PDB file of C-alpha atoms in Angstrom:
ATOM      1  CA  THR A  27       8.744  11.686  13.069  1.00 88.00           C
ATOM      2  CA  GLY A  28       6.166   9.317  14.131  1.00 88.00           C
ATOM      3  CA  LYS A  29       6.017  10.657  17.853  1.00 93.00           C
ATOM      4  CA  PRO A  30       3.599  10.272  20.060  1.00 92.00           C
ATOM      5  CA  VAL A  31       0.814  12.713  20.015  1.00 93.00           C
ATOM      6  CA  ASP A  32       1.537  14.136  23.632  1.00 91.00           C
ATOM      7  CA  LEU A  33       5.631  14.385  22.116  1.00 93.00           C
ATOM      8  CA  PHE A  34       4.552  16.240  19.145  1.00 93.00           C
ATOM      9  CA  GLY A  35       3.093  13.646  16.981  1.00 95.00           C
ATOM     10  CA  SER A  36       0.805  13.943  14.249  1.00 96.00           C
ATOM     11  CA  LYS A  37      -2.896  13.220  14.564  1.00 95.00           C
ATOM     12  CA  GLY A  38      -3.818  10.542  12.033  1.00 96.00           C
ATOM     13  CA  ARG A  39      -0.193   9.631  11.572  1.00 94.00           C
ATOM     14  CA  GLU A  40      -1.133   5.809  12.858  1.00 94.00           C
ATOM     15  CA  GLU A  41      -3.706   5.388  10.108  1.00 96.00           C
ATOM     16  CA  ALA A  42      -2.147   7.428   7.704  1.00 97.00           C
ATOM     17  CA  THR A  43      -0.128   4.815   5.159  1.00 97.00           C
ATOM     18  CA  GLY A  44      -3.487   2.977   5.092  1.00 98.00           C
ATOM     19  CA  ARG A  45      -5.313   6.132   4.381  1.00 98.00           C
ATOM     20  CA  GLY A  46      -3.323   6.899   1.614  1.00 98.00           C
ATOM     21  CA  VAL A  47      -3.449   3.593  -0.113  1.00 98.00           C
ATOM     22  CA  THR A  48      -7.367   3.867   0.302  1.00 98.00           C
ATOM     23  CA  TYR A  49      -7.254   7.338  -1.586  1.00 98.00           C
ATOM     24  CA  ALA A  50      -4.710   6.636  -4.174  1.00 98.00           C
ATOM     25  CA  LEU A  51      -6.941   3.508  -5.103  1.00 98.00           C
ATOM     26  CA  GLU A  52     -10.273   5.937  -5.828  1.00 97.00           C
ATOM     27  CA  GLU A  53      -8.008   7.855  -8.191  1.00 97.00           C
ATOM     28  CA  PHE A  54      -6.826   5.384  -9.710  1.00 97.00           C
ATOM     29  CA  LEU A  55      -9.947   3.356 -10.756  1.00 96.00           C
ATOM     30  CA  ASN A  56     -11.875   6.647 -11.281  1.00 94.00           C
ATOM     31  CA  ASP A  57      -8.797   7.408 -13.861  1.00 94.00           C
ATOM     32  CA  LEU A  58      -9.521   3.832 -15.100  1.00 91.00           C
ATOM     33  CA  SER A  59     -13.220   4.636 -15.566  1.00 88.00           C
ATOM     34  CA  ALA A  60     -13.760   1.410 -12.907  1.00 89.00           C
ATOM     35  CA  GLY A  61     -16.098   3.778 -10.988  1.00 87.00           C
ATOM     36  CA  GLY A  62     -14.846   4.169  -6.993  1.00 91.00           C
ATOM     37  CA  VAL A  63     -14.403   1.241  -4.312  1.00 94.00           C
ATOM     38  CA  ARG A  64     -17.783   0.750  -3.353  1.00 95.00           C
ATOM     39  CA  GLY A  65     -18.926  -2.884  -4.267  1.00 95.00           C
ATOM     40  CA  LYS A  66     -15.335  -3.604  -5.248  1.00 97.00           C
ATOM     41  CA  SER A  67     -13.981  -7.145  -4.485  1.00 98.00           C
ATOM     42  CA  VAL A  68     -10.690  -6.536  -2.609  1.00 98.00           C
ATOM     43  CA  ALA A  69      -7.791  -9.171  -1.079  1.00 98.00           C
ATOM     44  CA  ILE A  70      -5.546  -7.740   1.061  1.00 98.00           C
ATOM     45  CA  GLN A  71      -2.054  -9.669   1.928  1.00 98.00           C
ATOM     46  CA  GLY A  72      -0.861  -8.375   5.126  1.00 97.00           C
ATOM     47  CA  PHE A  73      -2.873  -7.195   8.266  1.00 97.00           C
ATOM     48  CA  GLY A  74      -0.676  -5.304  10.185  1.00 96.00           C
ATOM     49  CA  ASN A  75      -0.508  -1.579  10.289  1.00 96.00           C
ATOM     50  CA  VAL A  76      -1.011  -0.921   7.028  1.00 97.00           C
ATOM     51  CA  GLY A  77      -3.064  -3.845   5.658  1.00 98.00           C
ATOM     52  CA  SER A  78      -5.317  -3.383   8.865  1.00 98.00           C
ATOM     53  CA  TRP A  79      -6.346   0.098   8.029  1.00 98.00           C
ATOM     54  CA  THR A  80      -6.739  -0.325   4.330  1.00 98.00           C
ATOM     55  CA  ALA A  81      -9.191  -3.171   5.248  1.00 98.00           C
ATOM     56  CA  ARG A  82     -11.051  -0.655   7.778  1.00 98.00           C
ATOM     57  CA  LEU A  83     -11.167   2.257   5.343  1.00 98.00           C
ATOM     58  CA  LEU A  84     -12.049   0.428   2.197  1.00 98.00           C
ATOM     59  CA  HIS A  85     -14.735  -1.044   4.463  1.00 98.00           C
ATOM     60  CA  GLU A  86     -16.207   1.590   5.529  1.00 97.00           C
ATOM     61  CA  GLY A  87     -16.071   2.935   2.232  1.00 96.00           C
ATOM     62  CA  GLY A  88     -18.358   0.161   0.359  1.00 97.00           C
ATOM     63  CA  ALA A  89     -15.580  -1.744  -0.767  1.00 97.00           C
ATOM     64  CA  ARG A  90     -16.228  -5.631   0.093  1.00 97.00           C
ATOM     65  CA  VAL A  91     -13.014  -7.137   1.353  1.00 98.00           C
ATOM     66  CA  VAL A  92     -13.138 -10.720   0.844  1.00 98.00           C
ATOM     67  CA  ALA A  93      -9.629 -12.232   1.839  1.00 98.00           C
ATOM     68  CA  VAL A  94      -7.053 -11.377   4.209  1.00 98.00           C
ATOM     69  CA  SER A  95      -3.989 -13.046   5.307  1.00 97.00           C
ATOM     70  CA  ASP A  96      -0.912 -12.140   7.882  1.00 96.00           C
ATOM     71  CA  ALA A  97       2.358 -14.129   8.406  1.00 93.00           C
ATOM     72  CA  GLY A  98       0.459 -17.497   9.971  1.00 94.00           C
ATOM     73  CA  GLY A  99      -1.979 -17.727   6.860  1.00 96.00           C
ATOM     74  CA  GLY A 100      -5.235 -16.195   5.816  1.00 97.00           C
ATOM     75  CA  VAL A 101      -9.035 -15.966   5.888  1.00 98.00           C
ATOM     76  CA  GLN A 102     -11.361 -15.639   3.216  1.00 98.00           C
ATOM     77  CA  ASN A 103     -15.425 -15.153   2.339  1.00 98.00           C
ATOM     78  CA  PRO A 104     -16.825 -14.199  -0.620  1.00 96.00           C
ATOM     79  CA  GLU A 105     -19.907 -12.309   0.831  1.00 96.00           C
ATOM     80  CA  GLY A 106     -17.126  -9.966   2.639  1.00 97.00           C
ATOM     81  CA  LEU A 107     -15.563  -9.917   5.751  1.00 98.00           C
ATOM     82  CA  ASP A 108     -16.881  -8.021   8.678  1.00 97.00           C
ATOM     83  CA  ILE A 109     -13.630  -5.954   9.158  1.00 98.00           C
ATOM     84  CA  PRO A 110     -14.313  -4.428  12.684  1.00 97.00           C
ATOM     85  CA  LYS A 111     -15.017  -7.628  14.083  1.00 98.00           C
ATOM     86  CA  LEU A 112     -12.077  -9.499  12.410  1.00 98.00           C
ATOM     87  CA  VAL A 113     -10.040  -6.111  13.781  1.00 97.00           C
ATOM     88  CA  ASP A 114     -11.650  -7.245  17.134  1.00 98.00           C
ATOM     89  CA  HIS A 115     -10.456 -10.663  16.983  1.00 98.00           C
ATOM     90  CA  VAL A 116      -6.958  -9.934  15.868  1.00 97.00           C
ATOM     91  CA  LYS A 117      -6.799  -7.934  18.953  1.00 96.00           C
ATOM     92  CA  ARG A 118      -7.582 -10.877  21.088  1.00 97.00           C
ATOM     93  CA  THR A 119      -5.514 -13.754  19.477  1.00 97.00           C
ATOM     94  CA  ARG A 120      -3.327 -11.678  17.695  1.00 95.00           C
ATOM     95  CA  SER A 121      -3.739 -13.294  14.521  1.00 97.00           C
ATOM     96  CA  VAL A 122      -6.426 -13.626  11.379  1.00 97.00           C
ATOM     97  CA  LEU A 123      -6.851 -17.064  11.831  1.00 97.00           C
ATOM     98  CA  GLY A 124      -9.699 -18.596  13.273  1.00 96.00           C
ATOM     99  CA  PHE A 125     -12.054 -15.615  12.714  1.00 97.00           C
ATOM    100  CA  PRO A 126     -15.942 -17.189  12.443  1.00 97.00           C
ATOM    101  CA  GLY A 127     -17.391 -17.698   9.037  1.00 94.00           C
ATOM    102  CA  THR A 128     -14.476 -17.875   7.267  1.00 97.00           C
ATOM    103  CA  ASP A 129     -12.710 -20.610   5.202  1.00 97.00           C
ATOM    104  CA  PRO A 130      -8.761 -20.486   5.587  1.00 97.00           C
ATOM    105  CA  ILE A 131      -6.587 -19.006   2.686  1.00 97.00           C
ATOM    106  CA  THR A 132      -2.895 -19.621   2.209  1.00 96.00           C
ATOM    107  CA  ASN A 133      -0.572 -16.618   1.561  1.00 95.00           C
ATOM    108  CA  GLU A 134       0.203 -18.004  -2.164  1.00 96.00           C
ATOM    109  CA  SER A 135      -3.534 -18.604  -2.907  1.00 97.00           C
ATOM    110  CA  LEU A 136      -4.580 -15.031  -1.604  1.00 98.00           C
ATOM    111  CA  LEU A 137      -2.037 -13.636  -4.158  1.00 98.00           C
ATOM    112  CA  VAL A 138      -4.001 -15.399  -7.130  1.00 97.00           C
ATOM    113  CA  SER A 139      -7.758 -14.625  -5.696  1.00 96.00           C
ATOM    114  CA  GLU A 140     -10.299 -14.016  -8.223  1.00 97.00           C
ATOM    115  CA  VAL A 141     -10.872 -10.413  -7.362  1.00 98.00           C
ATOM    116  CA  VAL A 142     -11.398  -6.907  -8.389  1.00 98.00           C
ATOM    117  CA  VAL A 143      -8.297  -5.557  -6.551  1.00 98.00           C
ATOM    118  CA  LEU A 144      -5.045  -7.011  -5.009  1.00 98.00           C
ATOM    119  CA  ILE A 145      -3.311  -5.174  -2.332  1.00 98.00           C
ATOM    120  CA  PRO A 146      -0.091  -6.885  -1.210  1.00 98.00           C
ATOM    121  CA  ALA A 147       0.580  -5.261   1.876  1.00 98.00           C
ATOM    122  CA  ALA A 148       3.396  -7.057   3.844  1.00 95.00           C
ATOM    123  CA  LEU A 149       6.418  -8.568   2.274  1.00 94.00           C
ATOM    124  CA  GLY A 150       8.704  -7.357  -0.743  1.00 96.00           C
ATOM    125  CA  GLY A 151       9.135  -9.303  -3.819  1.00 97.00           C
ATOM    126  CA  VAL A 152       5.506 -11.658  -3.653  1.00 98.00           C
ATOM    127  CA  LEU A 153       4.573 -11.591  -6.900  1.00 98.00           C
ATOM    128  CA  THR A 154       7.406 -13.441  -9.042  1.00 97.00           C
ATOM    129  CA  SER A 155       7.661 -14.557 -12.342  1.00 97.00           C
ATOM    130  CA  GLU A 156       6.485 -18.105 -11.084  1.00 97.00           C
ATOM    131  CA  ASN A 157       2.971 -16.446  -9.819  1.00 97.00           C
ATOM    132  CA  ALA A 158       2.291 -13.206 -11.788  1.00 97.00           C
ATOM    133  CA  GLY A 159       0.731 -15.063 -14.585  1.00 97.00           C
ATOM    134  CA  GLU A 160      -1.769 -17.055 -12.201  1.00 98.00           C
ATOM    135  CA  VAL A 161      -2.772 -13.591 -10.745  1.00 98.00           C
ATOM    136  CA  ARG A 162      -6.761 -13.060 -11.540  1.00 97.00           C
ATOM    137  CA  ALA A 163      -7.064  -9.790 -10.174  1.00 98.00           C
ATOM    138  CA  ARG A 164      -8.141  -6.537 -12.451  1.00 97.00           C
ATOM    139  CA  PHE A 165      -5.560  -4.085 -10.667  1.00 98.00           C
ATOM    140  CA  ILE A 166      -2.966  -4.167  -8.460  1.00 98.00           C
ATOM    141  CA  VAL A 167      -2.157  -1.656  -5.479  1.00 98.00           C
ATOM    142  CA  GLU A 168       1.249  -1.895  -3.860  1.00 98.00           C
ATOM    143  CA  ALA A 169       0.980  -1.068  -0.248  1.00 98.00           C
ATOM    144  CA  ALA A 170       3.764  -3.041   0.555  1.00 98.00           C
ATOM    145  CA  ASN A 171       7.605  -1.487  -0.525  1.00 97.00           C
ATOM    146  CA  ALA A 172       8.468  -3.523  -3.739  1.00 97.00           C
ATOM    147  CA  PRO A 173       5.828  -6.301  -3.685  1.00 98.00           C
ATOM    148  CA  THR A 174       6.622  -7.214  -7.359  1.00 98.00           C
ATOM    149  CA  HIS A 175       9.664  -8.586  -9.013  1.00 97.00           C
ATOM    150  CA  PRO A 176      10.829  -6.554 -12.505  1.00 96.00           C
ATOM    151  CA  LYS A 177      10.007 -10.022 -14.208  1.00 97.00           C
ATOM    152  CA  ALA A 178       6.744 -10.423 -12.586  1.00 98.00           C
ATOM    153  CA  ASP A 179       6.347  -6.202 -13.365  1.00 97.00           C
ATOM    154  CA  GLU A 180       6.676  -7.665 -17.144  1.00 96.00           C
ATOM    155  CA  ILE A 181       4.594 -10.531 -16.951  1.00 98.00           C
ATOM    156  CA  LEU A 182       1.382  -8.488 -15.562  1.00 98.00           C
ATOM    157  CA  ALA A 183       2.001  -5.801 -17.759  1.00 95.00           C
ATOM    158  CA  GLU A 184       1.666  -8.171 -20.868  1.00 96.00           C
ATOM    159  CA  ARG A 185      -1.145  -9.376 -19.444  1.00 97.00           C
ATOM    160  CA  GLY A 186      -2.969  -5.785 -19.001  1.00 96.00           C
ATOM    161  CA  ILE A 187      -3.396  -5.952 -15.416  1.00 97.00           C
ATOM    162  CA  PRO A 188      -1.899  -2.481 -14.196  1.00 97.00           C
ATOM    163  CA  ILE A 189       0.041  -1.805 -10.925  1.00 98.00           C
ATOM    164  CA  LEU A 190      -0.422   1.401  -8.943  1.00 98.00           C
ATOM    165  CA  PRO A 191       3.302   1.345  -7.664  1.00 98.00           C
ATOM    166  CA  ASP A 192       4.804   1.880  -4.221  1.00 98.00           C
ATOM    167  CA  ILE A 193       6.344   4.819  -4.622  1.00 96.00           C
ATOM    168  CA  TYR A 194       3.124   6.459  -5.081  1.00 98.00           C
ATOM    169  CA  ALA A 195       0.372   4.237  -3.710  1.00 98.00           C
ATOM    170  CA  ASN A 196       1.776   3.698   0.133  1.00 96.00           C
ATOM    171  CA  ALA A 197       2.866   7.431   0.292  1.00 97.00           C
ATOM    172  CA  GLY A 198       0.574   8.150   3.100  1.00 97.00           C
ATOM    173  CA  GLY A 199       3.087   7.680   5.740  1.00 96.00           C
ATOM    174  CA  VAL A 200       5.511   9.761   4.876  1.00 96.00           C
ATOM    175  CA  THR A 201       3.327  12.673   3.849  1.00 97.00           C
ATOM    176  CA  VAL A 202       1.760  12.695   7.159  1.00 97.00           C
ATOM    177  CA  SER A 203       5.092  12.468   8.942  1.00 97.00           C
ATOM    178  CA  TYR A 204       6.029  15.522   6.609  1.00 97.00           C
ATOM    179  CA  PHE A 205       2.935  17.507   8.333  1.00 97.00           C
ATOM    180  CA  GLU A 206       4.067  16.561  11.295  1.00 97.00           C
ATOM    181  CA  TRP A 207       7.610  17.862  10.714  1.00 97.00           C
ATOM    182  CA  VAL A 208       5.641  21.402   9.534  1.00 96.00           C
ATOM    183  CA  GLN A 209       3.413  21.034  12.666  1.00 96.00           C
ATOM    184  CA  ASN A 210       6.407  20.729  15.055  1.00 96.00           C
ATOM    185  CA  ILE A 211       8.224  23.940  13.242  1.00 96.00           C
ATOM    186  CA  GLN A 212       4.917  25.924  13.376  1.00 94.00           C
ATOM    187  CA  GLN A 213       4.577  24.759  17.105  1.00 93.00           C
ATOM    188  CA  PHE A 214       0.695  24.407  16.022  1.00 94.00           C
ATOM    189  CA  THR A 215      -1.500  21.209  16.296  1.00 94.00           C
ATOM    190  CA  TRP A 216      -3.535  20.107  13.024  1.00 96.00           C
ATOM    191  CA  GLU A 217      -6.735  18.478  13.613  1.00 97.00           C
ATOM    192  CA  GLU A 218      -7.492  15.328  11.909  1.00 97.00           C
ATOM    193  CA  GLU A 219     -10.025  16.756  10.017  1.00 97.00           C
ATOM    194  CA  LYS A 220      -7.724  19.005   8.410  1.00 97.00           C
ATOM    195  CA  ILE A 221      -4.832  16.432   7.803  1.00 97.00           C
ATOM    196  CA  ASN A 222      -6.753  14.043   6.147  1.00 98.00           C
ATOM    197  CA  ALA A 223      -7.620  16.423   3.979  1.00 98.00           C
ATOM    198  CA  GLU A 224      -4.545  17.400   3.033  1.00 98.00           C
ATOM    199  CA  LEU A 225      -3.469  13.797   2.488  1.00 98.00           C
ATOM    200  CA  ARG A 226      -6.283  13.481   0.492  1.00 98.00           C
ATOM    201  CA  ARG A 227      -5.383  16.694  -1.768  1.00 98.00           C
ATOM    202  CA  HIS A 228      -1.811  15.313  -2.039  1.00 98.00           C
ATOM    203  CA  MET A 229      -2.751  12.145  -3.206  1.00 98.00           C
ATOM    204  CA  ARG A 230      -5.254  13.412  -5.700  1.00 97.00           C
ATOM    205  CA  ASP A 231      -2.670  16.040  -7.224  1.00 98.00           C
ATOM    206  CA  ALA A 232       0.276  13.723  -7.417  1.00 97.00           C
ATOM    207  CA  TYR A 233      -2.478  10.809  -9.168  1.00 98.00           C
ATOM    208  CA  ALA A 234      -3.104  13.556 -11.558  1.00 97.00           C
ATOM    209  CA  THR A 235       0.721  14.093 -12.653  1.00 97.00           C
ATOM    210  CA  LEU A 236       1.450  10.493 -12.542  1.00 97.00           C
ATOM    211  CA  GLY A 237      -1.847   9.888 -14.919  1.00 96.00           C
ATOM    212  CA  LYS A 238      -0.691  12.640 -17.035  1.00 97.00           C
ATOM    213  CA  VAL A 239       2.751  11.756 -17.619  1.00 98.00           C
ATOM    214  CA  ALA A 240       1.654   8.005 -18.234  1.00 97.00           C
ATOM    215  CA  ARG A 241      -0.407   9.289 -20.855  1.00 96.00           C
ATOM    216  CA  GLU A 242       1.811  11.573 -22.798  1.00 97.00           C
ATOM    217  CA  ARG A 243       4.946   9.059 -22.420  1.00 97.00           C
ATOM    218  CA  ARG A 244       2.480   6.098 -23.323  1.00 96.00           C
ATOM    219  CA  VAL A 245       4.617   3.932 -19.716  1.00 96.00           C
ATOM    220  CA  PRO A 246       3.450   2.094 -17.101  1.00 96.00           C
ATOM    221  CA  LEU A 247       2.256   4.082 -13.951  1.00 97.00           C
ATOM    222  CA  ARG A 248       5.582   2.794 -12.053  1.00 97.00           C
ATOM    223  CA  THR A 249       7.817   4.705 -15.372  1.00 97.00           C
ATOM    224  CA  ALA A 250       5.753   7.595 -14.978  1.00 98.00           C
ATOM    225  CA  ALA A 251       6.365   7.681 -11.175  1.00 97.00           C
ATOM    226  CA  PHE A 252      10.118   7.665 -11.616  1.00 97.00           C
ATOM    227  CA  ILE A 253      10.219  10.400 -14.719  1.00 98.00           C
ATOM    228  CA  VAL A 254       8.358  12.683 -12.499  1.00 97.00           C
ATOM    229  CA  ALA A 255      10.790  12.212  -9.319  1.00 97.00           C
ATOM    230  CA  ILE A 256      14.377  12.026 -10.960  1.00 97.00           C
ATOM    231  CA  GLY A 257      12.759  15.092 -12.941  1.00 97.00           C
ATOM    232  CA  ARG A 258      12.165  17.154  -9.813  1.00 96.00           C
ATOM    233  CA  VAL A 259      15.261  16.207  -8.615  1.00 96.00           C
ATOM    234  CA  GLY A 260      16.978  16.795 -11.401  1.00 96.00           C
ATOM    235  CA  ARG A 261      15.225  20.461 -11.511  1.00 96.00           C
ATOM    236  CA  ALA A 262      16.308  21.380  -8.286  1.00 96.00           C
ATOM    237  CA  THR A 263      20.030  20.098  -8.950  1.00 96.00           C
ATOM    238  CA  VAL A 264      19.918  22.821 -11.747  1.00 96.00           C
ATOM    239  CA  LEU A 265      18.354  25.545  -9.978  1.00 96.00           C
ATOM    240  CA  ARG A 266      20.587  25.341  -6.745  1.00 94.00           C
ATOM    241  CA  GLY A 267      23.522  25.574  -8.808  1.00 92.00           C
ATOM    242  CA  VAL A 268      25.049  21.845  -7.531  1.00 83.00           C
TER     243      VAL A 268
END
């Protein structure tokens, strides 16, 4: 999967992971009675495919993306970044650095920015026992794979900072890859509107399941995700007689 559209890839695949992150965040905030993304301040570590698309889509949804970074460092503006212009800047310069109207910020400082939502969207293991006590975000959404060290997970839980885990939050890409596989089998191409609608439905339904398990078992969403996943594998194993 992940083929070019001309070779029977799926429309919407490029932005699928970032789009899934935004859908996941909307469900997360609504479940916590925190309202939608509009007006929320957001810091995003990473401005590759996932981070840049997440920034674009959140900006379109009315969020205030105040800080972003890449491997070389980051930029910030408490009033909010003009994400479309920043995307053009990155296309020209290959870096977020030097974007007009911003101040520089390090990747380390971005992680402890005073924002509503922190989105690690680049490397694993960036939230550690050393910096977890300094995180000032109200919510964390794991767009990267395993950005939170287990000890940091414990510290953040003790501090009452909920985390939307990677196993769910960044699943938009693999979900649309599944849609690509389905389209290949059908030898029929879905329109992008259908793909986005199906992705939203899957992310919404998945969060409803996670939220229910988390409340019933009184566990964090990460533990709820493992309970759901292992339970599904277990049931499939039994039903198949393995």
